[in-house]
Amino acid sequence: MNTPIWDDRDWRPLPTLVGPVRADVCVVGLGASGLAAIEELVDQGVAVVGVEGQAVGAGAAGRNGGFVLAGLAKFFNETVVQCGEAAAGAIYRQTAREIARQAQDMPAIVRQSGALRIAADAAELADCAQHLAALRYCGFPAAAYTGPEGEGLLLPEDGVTQPLHRVRAVAQRLRQRETRLYENSPARKLVAGAVVTDQGTVHCDSVIVAVDGRLERILPELAGRVRTARLQMLATAPAPEVQFSRPVYYRQGYEYWQQLPDRSIALGGFRDQAGDEEWTGDDAPTERVQGLLEKFLRQHLKVRAPVTHRWAASVGYTPDGLPILEEVRPKTWAVGGYNGTGNIAGVLGARAAARLVCGQGSEWAAALAGARAHAGRR
């Protein structure tokens, strides 16, 4: 079993690329980030082709926990220390704005429900206080929280999404605009002026590789700067015995869960409890982590409903916690390494890459550059 709860199988497959095609830009990867890059390019009148090794959203974009969170993977107080107040604030502001945009664009799929950060112990509760102080000092909404989930923070600008529905909806919108998108067309070789797949070739001026997990395999230049990890989840049948009105981040975000509209529970976590075993490109669930998830489900969440789904996804992590957005070869851009929070940062990064390919400026790229420059001076 390795099927996410998000997959309702209601999808008309895209064609496979066969033979040569020509485009100004080829985007590799049809997840949330790749599709965002394609939308930006189409809006600007650029001839674009998108290729995907499996199906739309088959990677982490359609297999994640369904959280939409402002900021980056590190909590805001940590980001301020690492990246400086100006860059941290710019990043947080843009991600919050993107959540609101997505919720307005697809209200049936993206909801600004708010989210909870719940402390697992006294030390984390103290860090929650620092997190709250940093957000308030910079003018962002947040509140201390005490409730049935525990103690911590309420982050009102965050929310949830049905991630696979969202990427499929974006792909369908592009399909209606006659955008050339191809599934089951893995990029086997990237050479100057071309992306070679199993049965075809995209001849192009520029390439955007918008892939999170296994990015370092496609672009070996990034080995050591991005590393693939496996994130595991499970889901249950409807669980009326519990009620979680908001998604929850727990134990520094290592565990996370939400209750879906039908009352089922989607729960992920315990990557850190399996050591090097989870630093892998293998996206099959394991007995060890799945056992820890189920124990937490029963003992901590008090859920009695049966487990119906178990799955895993490959996700890219960077040593400094900052996502990759750069030209790694002439006219070849890489976007990835979202450190487990790609639903928003990935979209912004890919949209920025599309603008940079077109020779335009990007507010997101400038904020990341400022963050890296400040981190480098520490």
Coordinates of C-alpha atoms in Angstrom, one line a residue:
M1 CA 0.0 0.0 0.0
N2 CA 1.5 3.3 -1.1
T3 CA -1.5 5.4 -2.1
P4 CA -2.2 8.8 -0.4
I5 CA -5.6 9.6 0.9
W6 CA -5.7 12.5 -1.5
D7 CA -5.8 10.2 -4.6
D8 CA -9.4 9.8 -5.8
R9 CA -8.1 8.4 -9.1
D10 CA -10.3 10.9 -11.0
W11 CA -7.8 12.0 -13.6
R12 CA -7.6 11.8 -17.4
P13 CA -4.0 11.1 -18.1
L14 CA -1.8 13.4 -20.2
P15 CA 0.0 12.1 -23.3
T16 CA 3.5 10.9 -23.4
L17 CA 6.1 12.9 -25.3
V18 CA 6.9 11.1 -28.6
G19 CA 9.3 12.6 -31.0
P20 CA 10.8 16.2 -31.1
V21 CA 9.1 19.4 -30.1
R22 CA 10.3 22.9 -29.9
A23 CA 9.8 25.5 -27.1
D24 CA 11.4 28.6 -25.6
V25 CA 11.4 26.9 -22.2
C26 CA 11.1 23.3 -21.0
V27 CA 9.9 22.7 -17.4
V28 CA 10.9 19.4 -15.9
G29 CA 8.5 18.3 -13.2
L30 CA 4.7 18.7 -13.1
G31 CA 4.1 19.1 -9.4
A32 CA 3.0 22.3 -7.7
S33 CA 6.2 24.2 -8.4
G34 CA 6.6 23.1 -12.1
L35 CA 3.0 23.9 -12.9
A36 CA 3.4 27.3 -11.2
A37 CA 6.4 28.0 -13.5
I38 CA 4.5 27.0 -16.5
E39 CA 1.5 29.2 -15.6
E40 CA 3.8 32.2 -15.2
L41 CA 5.5 31.5 -18.6
V42 CA 2.1 31.0 -20.4
D43 CA 0.8 34.2 -18.9
Q44 CA 3.9 36.0 -20.3
G45 CA 3.3 34.5 -23.8
V46 CA 6.3 32.2 -23.7
A47 CA 6.2 28.9 -25.6
V48 CA 6.7 26.2 -22.9
V49 CA 6.6 22.4 -22.7
G50 CA 6.3 20.6 -19.4
V51 CA 7.5 17.0 -18.9
E52 CA 6.9 14.7 -15.9
G53 CA 8.4 11.3 -15.3
Q54 CA 5.3 9.8 -13.8
A55 CA 1.9 11.5 -13.5
V56 CA 0.9 15.0 -12.5
G57 CA 1.4 15.3 -8.7
A58 CA 2.8 11.8 -8.4
G59 CA 5.7 13.1 -6.3
A60 CA 5.7 15.0 -3.0
A61 CA 3.3 17.7 -4.5
G62 CA 0.5 15.2 -4.3
R63 CA 1.7 13.1 -1.4
N64 CA 2.4 15.6 1.4
G65 CA 0.5 16.5 4.5
G66 CA -1.7 19.2 2.9
F67 CA -0.4 22.1 5.0
V68 CA 0.0 25.6 3.6
L69 CA 2.3 27.5 6.0
A70 CA 3.7 31.0 5.9
G71 CA 7.5 31.3 6.1
L72 CA 10.1 28.6 5.5
A73 CA 10.7 25.3 7.2
K74 CA 12.5 26.9 10.2
F75 CA 10.2 28.7 12.5
F76 CA 10.1 32.5 12.1
N77 CA 12.2 33.3 15.2
E78 CA 15.0 31.0 13.9
T79 CA 14.7 32.5 10.4
V80 CA 15.2 36.0 11.8
V81 CA 18.4 35.0 13.6
Q82 CA 19.7 33.2 10.5
C83 CA 18.6 35.5 7.7
G84 CA 18.0 38.8 9.3
E85 CA 14.8 40.6 10.1
A86 CA 14.4 42.2 6.6
A87 CA 14.8 39.0 4.6
A88 CA 12.8 36.9 7.1
G89 CA 10.0 39.4 7.1
A90 CA 9.9 39.6 3.3
I91 CA 9.8 35.8 3.0
Y92 CA 7.0 35.5 5.5
R93 CA 5.0 38.3 4.0
Q94 CA 5.2 36.8 0.5
T95 CA 4.3 33.3 1.6
A96 CA 1.3 34.6 3.6
R97 CA 0.2 36.6 0.6
E98 CA 0.5 33.4 -1.6
I99 CA -1.7 31.4 0.9
A100 CA -4.4 34.1 0.7
R101 CA -4.1 34.1 -3.1
Q102 CA -4.5 30.3 -3.4
A103 CA -7.4 30.3 -1.0
Q104 CA -9.2 33.0 -3.1
D105 CA -8.3 31.2 -6.3
M106 CA -9.5 27.7 -5.2
P107 CA -11.7 28.1 -2.1
A108 CA -13.0 24.5 -2.4
I109 CA -9.4 23.2 -2.2
V110 CA -7.4 25.6 -0.1
R111 CA -8.7 26.9 3.3
Q112 CA -7.2 29.5 5.6
S113 CA -8.2 27.6 8.7
G114 CA -5.2 28.8 10.8
A115 CA -2.8 26.3 12.1
L116 CA -1.4 25.3 15.5
R117 CA 2.2 24.8 16.6
I118 CA 1.9 22.7 19.7
A119 CA 4.8 22.2 22.1
A120 CA 5.9 18.7 23.1
D121 CA 7.8 19.8 26.2
A122 CA 8.7 22.8 28.4
A123 CA 11.7 23.7 26.2
E124 CA 9.6 23.8 23.1
L125 CA 7.0 25.9 24.8
A126 CA 9.6 28.5 25.7
D127 CA 10.6 28.5 22.0
C128 CA 7.0 29.0 21.1
A129 CA 7.1 32.2 23.2
Q130 CA 10.1 33.4 21.2
H131 CA 8.4 32.5 18.0
L132 CA 5.3 34.5 19.1
A133 CA 7.4 37.5 20.1
A134 CA 9.3 37.6 16.8
L135 CA 6.1 37.4 14.8
R136 CA 4.4 40.2 16.8
Y137 CA 7.5 42.4 16.7
C138 CA 7.5 42.2 12.9
G139 CA 3.8 42.9 12.7
F140 CA 2.5 39.4 11.8
P141 CA -0.6 38.0 13.4
A142 CA -0.2 35.1 16.0
A143 CA -1.5 34.3 19.4
A144 CA -0.6 32.1 22.3
Y145 CA -2.8 29.0 22.4
T146 CA -4.1 26.6 25.0
G147 CA -6.6 24.0 24.0
P148 CA -7.3 20.2 23.8
E149 CA -4.3 19.8 21.5
G150 CA -2.0 21.3 24.1
E151 CA -0.1 24.6 24.5
G152 CA 1.7 26.6 21.8
L153 CA 0.8 29.0 19.1
L154 CA -2.1 29.8 16.8
L155 CA -1.0 31.0 13.4
P156 CA -4.1 32.4 11.7
E157 CA -2.7 33.0 8.2
D158 CA -1.9 29.3 7.7
G159 CA -4.2 26.6 6.4
V160 CA -4.8 23.4 4.6
T161 CA -5.1 22.1 1.1
Q162 CA -6.0 19.0 -0.8
P163 CA -2.6 18.9 -2.5
L164 CA -3.3 16.4 -5.3
H165 CA -6.6 18.1 -6.2
R166 CA -4.9 21.4 -6.4
V167 CA -2.1 20.4 -8.7
R168 CA -4.5 18.5 -10.9
A169 CA -6.8 21.6 -11.1
V170 CA -3.8 23.7 -12.2
A171 CA -2.8 21.2 -14.8
Q172 CA -6.4 21.0 -16.1
R173 CA -6.5 24.8 -16.3
L174 CA -3.3 24.7 -18.4
R175 CA -4.7 21.9 -20.5
Q176 CA -7.7 24.1 -21.4
R177 CA -5.2 26.7 -22.5
E178 CA -3.7 24.1 -24.9
T179 CA -0.4 24.1 -23.0
R180 CA 1.8 21.2 -24.0
L181 CA 2.2 18.9 -20.9
Y182 CA 3.5 15.4 -21.0
E183 CA 3.3 12.6 -18.4
N184 CA 5.3 9.4 -18.2
S185 CA 8.1 11.3 -20.0
P186 CA 11.1 11.3 -17.6
A187 CA 14.0 13.7 -18.4
R188 CA 16.9 11.2 -19.0
K189 CA 19.4 13.8 -20.2
L190 CA 19.8 17.6 -20.0
V191 CA 22.2 18.9 -22.6
A192 CA 22.7 22.4 -24.1
G193 CA 19.5 23.3 -25.9
A194 CA 17.6 20.1 -25.2
V195 CA 15.8 17.8 -22.7
V196 CA 15.8 14.2 -23.8
T197 CA 13.1 11.8 -22.6
D198 CA 12.6 8.1 -23.3
Q199 CA 10.7 8.7 -26.5
G200 CA 11.2 12.3 -27.4
T201 CA 13.3 15.5 -27.2
V202 CA 12.3 19.0 -26.2
H203 CA 14.5 21.5 -28.1
C204 CA 14.5 24.7 -26.1
D205 CA 16.5 27.8 -25.1
S206 CA 16.1 27.4 -21.3
V207 CA 15.3 24.7 -18.8
I208 CA 13.7 24.9 -15.4
V209 CA 14.1 21.8 -13.3
A210 CA 11.3 22.1 -10.7
V211 CA 11.8 18.8 -8.8
D212 CA 12.1 18.5 -5.0
G213 CA 12.9 14.9 -4.1
R214 CA 15.9 13.5 -6.0
L215 CA 16.8 16.9 -7.5
E216 CA 20.5 16.0 -6.9
R217 CA 20.1 13.0 -9.2
I218 CA 18.9 15.2 -12.1
L219 CA 21.5 17.9 -11.5
P220 CA 24.6 16.3 -9.9
E221 CA 26.0 19.8 -9.4
L222 CA 23.7 20.1 -6.4
A223 CA 25.0 17.0 -4.6
G224 CA 25.9 18.0 -1.1
R225 CA 23.7 21.1 -1.2
V226 CA 20.4 19.2 -1.4
R227 CA 19.6 15.7 0.0
T228 CA 16.6 13.5 -0.5
A229 CA 14.7 12.2 2.5
R230 CA 11.6 10.1 2.8
L231 CA 8.5 11.5 4.6
Q232 CA 5.9 8.9 5.7
M233 CA 2.2 9.3 6.4
L234 CA -0.9 7.3 7.2
A235 CA -4.6 8.1 7.1
T236 CA -7.7 6.7 8.7
A237 CA -11.4 6.2 8.1
P238 CA -13.6 8.9 9.5
A239 CA -12.8 9.3 13.2
P240 CA -15.8 11.0 15.0
E241 CA -14.3 10.3 18.4
V242 CA -11.8 13.2 17.9
Q243 CA -12.1 16.8 16.7
F244 CA -9.2 18.8 15.3
S245 CA -10.5 22.0 13.8
R246 CA -7.1 23.1 12.6
P247 CA -3.9 21.4 11.3
V248 CA -1.3 20.8 14.0
Y249 CA 2.5 20.9 13.9
Y250 CA 3.9 19.1 17.0
R251 CA 7.4 18.4 18.4
Q252 CA 9.2 21.1 16.3
G253 CA 7.1 20.0 13.3
Y254 CA 8.4 16.4 13.2
E255 CA 4.8 15.2 13.7
Y256 CA 1.9 16.9 11.9
W257 CA -1.8 16.0 11.3
Q258 CA -5.1 17.4 10.2
Q259 CA -8.7 16.2 10.3
L260 CA -10.3 16.2 6.8
P261 CA -13.9 17.3 6.1
D262 CA -15.1 13.7 6.3
R263 CA -13.5 13.5 9.8
S264 CA -10.7 11.1 8.7
I265 CA -7.2 11.8 10.0
A266 CA -4.0 12.4 7.9
L267 CA -0.9 12.0 10.1
G268 CA 2.8 12.2 9.3
G269 CA 6.1 12.2 11.1
F270 CA 8.9 10.4 13.0
R271 CA 11.4 10.9 10.2
D272 CA 14.0 11.7 12.8
Q273 CA 13.4 8.4 14.7
A274 CA 14.7 6.2 11.9
G275 CA 18.2 7.7 11.5
D276 CA 19.9 7.3 8.2
E277 CA 17.3 4.9 7.0
E278 CA 15.1 7.9 6.0
W279 CA 17.8 9.6 3.9
T280 CA 16.8 7.8 0.8
G281 CA 15.2 8.2 -2.6
D282 CA 13.1 5.1 -1.9
D283 CA 9.5 6.3 -1.3
A284 CA 8.0 3.0 0.0
P285 CA 6.6 3.1 3.6
T286 CA 8.5 1.2 6.2
E287 CA 7.3 -0.9 9.1
R288 CA 9.4 1.0 11.6
V289 CA 8.1 4.5 10.9
Q290 CA 4.6 3.3 10.2
G291 CA 4.6 1.6 13.6
L292 CA 5.6 4.8 15.3
L293 CA 2.9 6.7 13.5
E294 CA 0.2 4.2 14.4
K295 CA 1.3 4.2 18.1
F296 CA 1.1 8.0 18.2
L297 CA -2.3 7.8 16.4
R298 CA -3.7 5.5 19.1
Q299 CA -2.0 6.7 22.2
H300 CA -1.5 10.5 21.7
L301 CA -4.4 11.4 19.3
K302 CA -6.8 8.8 20.8
V303 CA -8.0 7.8 17.4
R304 CA -9.8 4.5 17.2
A305 CA -10.7 4.5 13.5
P306 CA -8.9 1.9 11.3
V307 CA -5.9 2.9 9.1
T308 CA -6.9 3.0 5.5
H309 CA -3.9 4.5 3.7
R310 CA -0.1 4.4 4.2
W311 CA 2.3 6.2 1.9
A312 CA 5.6 8.0 1.6
A313 CA 7.1 10.8 -0.5
S314 CA 10.6 11.9 -1.5
V315 CA 11.5 15.5 -0.3
G316 CA 14.6 17.6 -0.7
Y317 CA 16.4 19.1 2.3
T318 CA 19.2 21.7 2.3
P319 CA 21.8 22.1 5.1
D320 CA 20.9 25.7 5.7
G321 CA 17.1 25.3 5.4
L322 CA 16.9 27.7 2.5
P323 CA 15.3 26.4 -0.8
I324 CA 17.3 26.1 -4.0
L325 CA 16.6 28.8 -6.7
E326 CA 19.6 29.2 -9.0
E327 CA 21.0 28.9 -12.5
V328 CA 23.1 25.8 -12.0
R329 CA 24.2 25.7 -15.7
P330 CA 23.9 28.3 -18.4
K331 CA 20.2 28.7 -19.0
T332 CA 19.3 25.8 -16.7
W333 CA 17.6 26.7 -13.5
A334 CA 16.9 24.6 -10.5
V335 CA 14.0 25.0 -8.0
G336 CA 13.7 22.6 -5.1
G337 CA 15.0 21.7 -1.6
Y338 CA 11.9 23.0 0.2
N339 CA 12.7 21.1 3.5
G340 CA 9.2 19.6 3.7
T341 CA 7.3 22.9 3.2
G342 CA 6.9 23.1 -0.6
N343 CA 3.2 23.8 -1.1
I344 CA 3.9 27.6 -0.8
A345 CA 7.7 28.1 -1.1
G346 CA 7.8 25.8 -4.1
V347 CA 5.2 27.8 -6.0
L348 CA 6.9 31.1 -5.2
G349 CA 10.3 29.7 -6.2
A350 CA 9.2 28.3 -9.5
R351 CA 7.3 31.5 -10.4
A352 CA 10.5 33.4 -9.6
A353 CA 12.6 31.1 -11.8
A354 CA 10.1 31.7 -14.7
R355 CA 10.5 35.4 -14.3
L356 CA 14.3 35.1 -14.1
V357 CA 14.4 33.0 -17.3
C358 CA 12.5 35.8 -19.0
G359 CA 15.1 38.4 -17.8
Q360 CA 12.8 39.9 -15.2
G361 CA 13.1 40.7 -11.6
S362 CA 11.6 38.7 -8.7
E363 CA 10.7 39.8 -5.3
W364 CA 11.0 36.2 -4.0
A365 CA 14.5 35.7 -5.5
A366 CA 15.6 39.0 -4.0
A367 CA 14.4 37.9 -0.5
L368 CA 16.2 34.6 -0.8
A369 CA 19.4 36.3 -1.9
G370 CA 19.1 38.7 1.1
A371 CA 18.6 35.7 3.4
R372 CA 21.7 33.9 2.0
A373 CA 23.8 37.0 2.2
H374 CA 22.9 37.6 5.8
A375 CA 23.4 34.0 6.7
G376 CA 26.8 34.0 5.0
R377 CA 28.0 36.9 7.2
R378 CA 27.1 35.2 10.5

